[in-house]
């Protein structure tokens, strides 16, 4: 008996499976915020939100499209628009060609139509991998066209924003996109078509100074940096220390600049619900006649 007990005791730890040994080293990822290490697959399943600390890691434009559309309904629009090089800016042509190849989008935004929980939707998703989501004439043109199409067809527009700012290689033309997109969005508002913006990390510069802040409803992801100029520049200009949490989604919510901070896990559901409410206002209420 004692021999058996001794034998069993010994066996247990030795035969315990060590699954980790079968997993290749590159299948692991680390959260930069808290140091938590987990399987890449687990991060992917959690929509790139750290299961330990809730930090929202970068999510690709393609992943946002998948998240915010019904399967098989996404149809890209204006994919053939390409930036020209109006200033003959050094290396701009090469950088554009490289970005198109690497980021697999024609510029720093995808635009298209889709359905979300069955509702028609015009969706624009900025692509940070394409020259830092910088806004040049193509980004502006695509948004303006999508907004005008929304006004014409009475289809709501949702824009997922991320941007480092205006595209300096296009000089003043990139700044004009702020006015152009704003004018098209104003047309959409006159037609009473719902417009929602979703601000992700980071949303800065000319994008934050135009369409990103013009949504009827402005949502932001937790922890996203949202602002116009960089903190160092502001600090130098005003010669004062900045308050804690300055330029984060949560800070802006407190100050009334954004309407809600929505975790990525509920972003799809929240957007769909908002669209239903907003469209409901303009649709004759069938429930009224039933009541
Ligand atoms: Zn973490």
Coordinates of C-alpha atoms and ligand atoms in Angstrom, one line a residue:
X1 CA 0.0 0.0 0.0
X2 CA 2.6 2.5 1.0
X3 CA 4.6 1.6 -2.0
X4 CA 1.6 2.3 -4.2
X5 CA 0.9 5.6 -2.5
X6 CA 4.5 6.6 -3.0
X7 CA 4.4 5.5 -6.6
X8 CA 1.2 7.5 -7.4
X9 CA 2.6 10.6 -5.7
X10 CA 5.7 10.5 -7.8
X11 CA 3.8 9.9 -11.1
X12 CA 1.5 12.9 -11.0
X13 CA 3.8 15.8 -11.6
X14 CA 5.9 13.8 -14.0
X15 CA 3.0 13.0 -16.4
X16 CA 1.3 16.4 -16.1
X17 CA 1.1 17.6 -19.7
X18 CA 3.1 20.7 -20.5
X19 CA 1.0 22.2 -23.3
X20 CA 3.1 25.3 -23.5
X21 CA 6.0 23.2 -24.9
X22 CA 3.9 22.5 -28.0
X23 CA 3.1 26.2 -28.6
X24 CA 5.7 28.1 -30.7
X25 CA 7.3 31.1 -29.1
X26 CA 5.8 33.5 -31.6
X27 CA 2.3 32.5 -30.7
X28 CA 2.6 34.6 -27.5
X29 CA 2.0 38.3 -27.2
X30 CA 2.5 40.8 -24.4
X31 CA 0.4 43.6 -23.4
X32 CA 2.5 46.8 -23.4
X33 CA 0.5 48.4 -20.7
X34 CA 0.6 45.7 -17.9
X35 CA 3.1 43.1 -19.2
X36 CA 0.4 40.4 -19.3
X37 CA 1.5 37.6 -21.6
X38 CA -1.1 35.5 -23.4
X39 CA -1.7 33.6 -26.6
X40 CA -2.1 35.8 -29.7
X41 CA -5.3 33.9 -30.4
X42 CA -6.7 34.9 -27.1
X43 CA -6.0 38.6 -27.7
X44 CA -7.6 38.2 -31.1
X45 CA -10.7 36.7 -29.7
X46 CA -10.9 39.5 -27.2
X47 CA -10.8 42.0 -30.1
X48 CA -7.3 43.0 -29.0
X49 CA -8.4 44.1 -25.6
X50 CA -6.0 42.9 -22.8
X51 CA -7.9 40.3 -20.7
X52 CA -5.9 41.5 -17.6
X53 CA -6.0 45.3 -17.7
X54 CA -8.6 46.1 -20.4
X55 CA -6.1 48.2 -22.5
X56 CA -7.4 48.5 -26.0
X57 CA -4.5 47.6 -28.3
X58 CA -4.5 48.7 -31.9
X59 CA -7.2 47.1 -34.1
X60 CA -6.7 47.1 -37.8
X61 CA -9.1 48.9 -40.2
X62 CA -10.0 45.5 -41.7
X63 CA -10.9 44.2 -38.2
X64 CA -13.2 47.3 -37.6
X65 CA -15.0 46.6 -40.9
X66 CA -15.5 43.0 -39.8
X67 CA -16.7 44.1 -36.4
X68 CA -19.2 46.7 -37.7
X69 CA -20.8 44.9 -40.6
X70 CA -22.9 41.9 -41.1
X71 CA -21.0 39.0 -42.7
X72 CA -20.8 39.2 -46.5
X73 CA -22.5 42.6 -46.8
X74 CA -19.4 44.9 -47.1
X75 CA -19.0 46.5 -50.6
X76 CA -16.1 48.9 -51.0
X77 CA -16.7 52.2 -52.7
X78 CA -14.3 54.7 -54.4
X79 CA -11.4 52.2 -54.0
X80 CA -9.9 53.4 -57.3
X81 CA -9.1 57.0 -56.0
X82 CA -5.4 57.7 -55.8
X83 CA -3.5 60.6 -54.5
X84 CA -1.5 62.7 -57.0
X85 CA 1.7 64.5 -56.0
X86 CA 0.7 68.1 -56.4
X87 CA 3.8 69.6 -54.8
X88 CA 6.3 67.1 -56.3
X89 CA 7.2 66.5 -52.7
X90 CA 10.4 64.5 -52.2
X91 CA 9.8 60.7 -52.1
X92 CA 6.0 61.1 -51.8
X93 CA 5.3 59.0 -54.9
X94 CA 7.5 56.2 -53.5
X95 CA 5.9 56.4 -50.1
X96 CA 2.4 56.2 -51.6
X97 CA 3.3 53.2 -53.7
X98 CA 4.9 51.5 -50.7
X99 CA 1.9 52.2 -48.4
X100 CA -0.6 50.9 -51.0
X101 CA 1.4 47.7 -51.2
X102 CA 1.9 47.3 -47.5
X103 CA -1.4 48.5 -46.1
X104 CA -3.5 47.0 -49.0
X105 CA -5.8 50.0 -49.1
X106 CA -5.7 52.7 -51.8
X107 CA -5.3 55.4 -49.1
X108 CA -5.7 56.1 -45.4
X109 CA -9.4 55.2 -45.4
X110 CA -11.8 52.5 -46.6
X111 CA -15.2 53.6 -47.6
X112 CA -18.1 51.4 -48.5
X113 CA -21.6 50.3 -47.9
X114 CA -22.8 47.4 -45.7
X115 CA -25.5 46.3 -43.3
X116 CA -25.3 46.3 -39.6
X117 CA -27.8 44.0 -37.8
X118 CA -29.7 44.2 -41.1
X119 CA -29.7 48.1 -41.3
X120 CA -28.2 49.8 -44.3
X121 CA -25.0 51.7 -43.5
X122 CA -22.3 53.8 -45.1
X123 CA -19.1 53.0 -43.3
X124 CA -15.7 54.7 -43.5
X125 CA -12.8 53.3 -41.6
X126 CA -9.5 55.1 -41.4
X127 CA -6.3 53.0 -41.8
X128 CA -3.5 54.0 -39.5
X129 CA -1.1 51.7 -41.3
X130 CA -1.4 53.9 -44.3
X131 CA 1.0 56.8 -43.6
X132 CA -0.3 57.2 -40.0
X133 CA -3.9 57.7 -41.1
X134 CA -2.9 61.1 -42.5
X135 CA -5.6 63.1 -44.2
X136 CA -4.8 64.0 -47.8
X137 CA -7.1 64.8 -50.7
X138 CA -8.1 61.2 -51.2
X139 CA -9.3 60.7 -47.6
X140 CA -11.2 64.0 -47.9
X141 CA -12.7 63.1 -51.2
X142 CA -13.8 59.7 -50.1
X143 CA -15.5 61.0 -47.0
X144 CA -17.2 63.9 -48.9
X145 CA -18.5 61.4 -51.6
X146 CA -19.8 59.0 -48.9
X147 CA -21.5 61.9 -47.0
X148 CA -23.2 63.1 -50.2
X149 CA -24.3 59.6 -51.1
X150 CA -25.7 59.3 -47.5
X151 CA -27.7 62.5 -48.1
X152 CA -29.0 61.3 -51.5
X153 CA -29.9 57.8 -50.5
X154 CA -30.8 58.6 -46.8
X155 CA -28.4 56.0 -45.5
X156 CA -26.7 56.7 -42.2
X157 CA -22.9 57.2 -42.1
X158 CA -20.5 55.8 -39.5
X159 CA -16.9 56.9 -39.5
X160 CA -14.2 55.1 -37.5
X161 CA -11.5 57.7 -37.1
X162 CA -7.8 57.4 -36.4
X163 CA -5.2 59.9 -37.7
X164 CA -1.9 61.5 -37.0
X165 CA -3.2 64.6 -38.7
X166 CA -3.1 66.3 -42.1
X167 CA -0.8 64.9 -44.8
X168 CA 2.0 67.4 -45.0
X169 CA 3.1 66.1 -48.4
X170 CA 0.0 67.6 -49.9
X171 CA 0.5 71.0 -48.2
X172 CA -2.5 73.3 -48.1
X173 CA -4.6 70.8 -50.2
X174 CA -4.7 68.5 -47.2
X175 CA -6.0 71.3 -45.0
X176 CA -8.7 72.1 -47.4
X177 CA -10.1 68.6 -46.8
X178 CA -11.4 69.9 -43.4
X179 CA -13.7 72.4 -45.2
X180 CA -14.7 70.0 -47.9
X181 CA -15.7 67.2 -45.6
X182 CA -17.5 69.6 -43.3
X183 CA -19.5 71.0 -46.2
X184 CA -20.6 67.5 -47.3
X185 CA -21.5 66.5 -43.8
X186 CA -23.6 69.7 -43.5
X187 CA -25.6 68.6 -46.5
X188 CA -26.1 65.2 -44.9
X189 CA -27.3 66.9 -41.7
X190 CA -29.7 69.1 -43.7
X191 CA -31.2 65.9 -45.1
X192 CA -31.5 64.6 -41.5
X193 CA -29.4 61.6 -42.1
X194 CA -27.8 60.1 -39.0
X195 CA -24.0 60.4 -38.6
X196 CA -22.0 58.6 -35.9
X197 CA -18.2 59.0 -35.4
X198 CA -16.1 56.5 -33.5
X199 CA -12.8 57.9 -32.3
X200 CA -10.0 55.4 -31.8
X201 CA -6.4 55.8 -30.7
X202 CA -5.1 58.2 -31.8
X203 CA -7.4 60.8 -33.4
X204 CA -5.5 64.0 -33.7
X205 CA -4.8 67.0 -35.9
X206 CA -7.1 68.0 -38.8
X207 CA -9.3 65.0 -38.4
X208 CA -10.1 65.8 -34.8
X209 CA -10.7 69.4 -36.0
X210 CA -13.2 68.4 -38.6
X211 CA -15.4 65.4 -39.3
X212 CA -14.4 63.4 -36.2
X213 CA -16.1 66.0 -34.0
X214 CA -19.1 66.5 -36.2
X215 CA -21.0 63.3 -35.5
X216 CA -24.5 63.6 -34.2
X217 CA -23.2 61.0 -31.8
X218 CA -19.5 60.9 -31.0
X219 CA -18.3 57.7 -29.4
X220 CA -14.7 57.0 -28.3
X221 CA -12.8 53.9 -27.3
X222 CA -11.4 53.6 -23.8
X223 CA -8.0 55.2 -23.4
X224 CA -7.9 56.7 -26.9
X225 CA -5.8 59.8 -27.3
X226 CA -8.0 62.5 -28.9
X227 CA -6.8 66.0 -29.5
X228 CA -5.6 68.6 -31.9
X229 CA -2.0 69.5 -31.1
X230 CA 0.4 67.4 -29.2
X231 CA 0.8 67.8 -25.5
X232 CA 4.3 69.1 -25.6
X233 CA 3.3 71.8 -28.1
X234 CA 0.4 72.9 -25.9
X235 CA 2.5 72.9 -22.8
X236 CA 5.1 75.0 -24.4
X237 CA 2.5 77.4 -25.8
X238 CA 0.5 78.0 -22.6
X239 CA 3.5 77.5 -20.2
X240 CA 1.4 75.5 -17.8
X241 CA 1.3 71.9 -16.7
X242 CA -1.6 69.9 -18.3
X243 CA -4.2 68.2 -16.1
X244 CA -4.0 64.4 -15.5
X245 CA -5.6 62.3 -18.3
X246 CA -5.6 65.3 -20.7
X247 CA -6.6 64.3 -24.2
X248 CA -7.9 60.9 -23.3
X249 CA -11.4 59.6 -24.2
X250 CA -12.4 59.6 -20.6
X251 CA -11.2 63.2 -20.0
X252 CA -13.2 64.4 -23.1
X253 CA -16.3 62.5 -21.9
X254 CA -16.0 64.4 -18.5
X255 CA -15.8 67.7 -20.4
X256 CA -18.7 66.9 -22.7
X257 CA -16.6 66.6 -25.9
X258 CA -17.6 63.0 -26.6
X259 CA -21.0 61.4 -25.9
X260 CA -19.8 58.0 -24.6
X261 CA -16.7 55.9 -24.1
X262 CA -17.6 52.4 -25.4
X263 CA -15.5 49.3 -24.9
X264 CA -14.7 47.5 -28.2
X265 CA -16.6 44.5 -27.0
X266 CA -19.9 46.4 -27.1
X267 CA -19.1 48.7 -30.0
X268 CA -21.1 46.8 -32.6
X269 CA -24.2 46.4 -30.4
X270 CA -24.0 50.1 -29.3
X271 CA -23.7 51.4 -32.9
X272 CA -26.5 49.2 -34.2
X273 CA -28.8 50.3 -31.3
X274 CA -28.0 54.0 -31.9
X275 CA -28.7 53.6 -35.6
X276 CA -32.1 52.0 -34.8
X277 CA -33.0 54.9 -32.5
X278 CA -31.8 57.6 -34.9
X279 CA -33.5 56.2 -37.9
X280 CA -36.6 55.5 -35.9
X281 CA -37.2 59.3 -35.4
X282 CA -37.7 59.9 -39.1
X283 CA -39.6 56.7 -39.9
X284 CA -43.4 56.9 -39.4
X285 CA -44.1 54.9 -36.3
X286 CA -46.0 51.8 -37.0
X287 CA -46.2 51.1 -33.2
X288 CA -48.3 54.3 -32.8
X289 CA -51.1 53.1 -35.0
X290 CA -51.0 49.8 -33.2
X291 CA -51.3 51.4 -29.8
Ligands
LIG1 ZN1 -2.8 44.6 -20.1

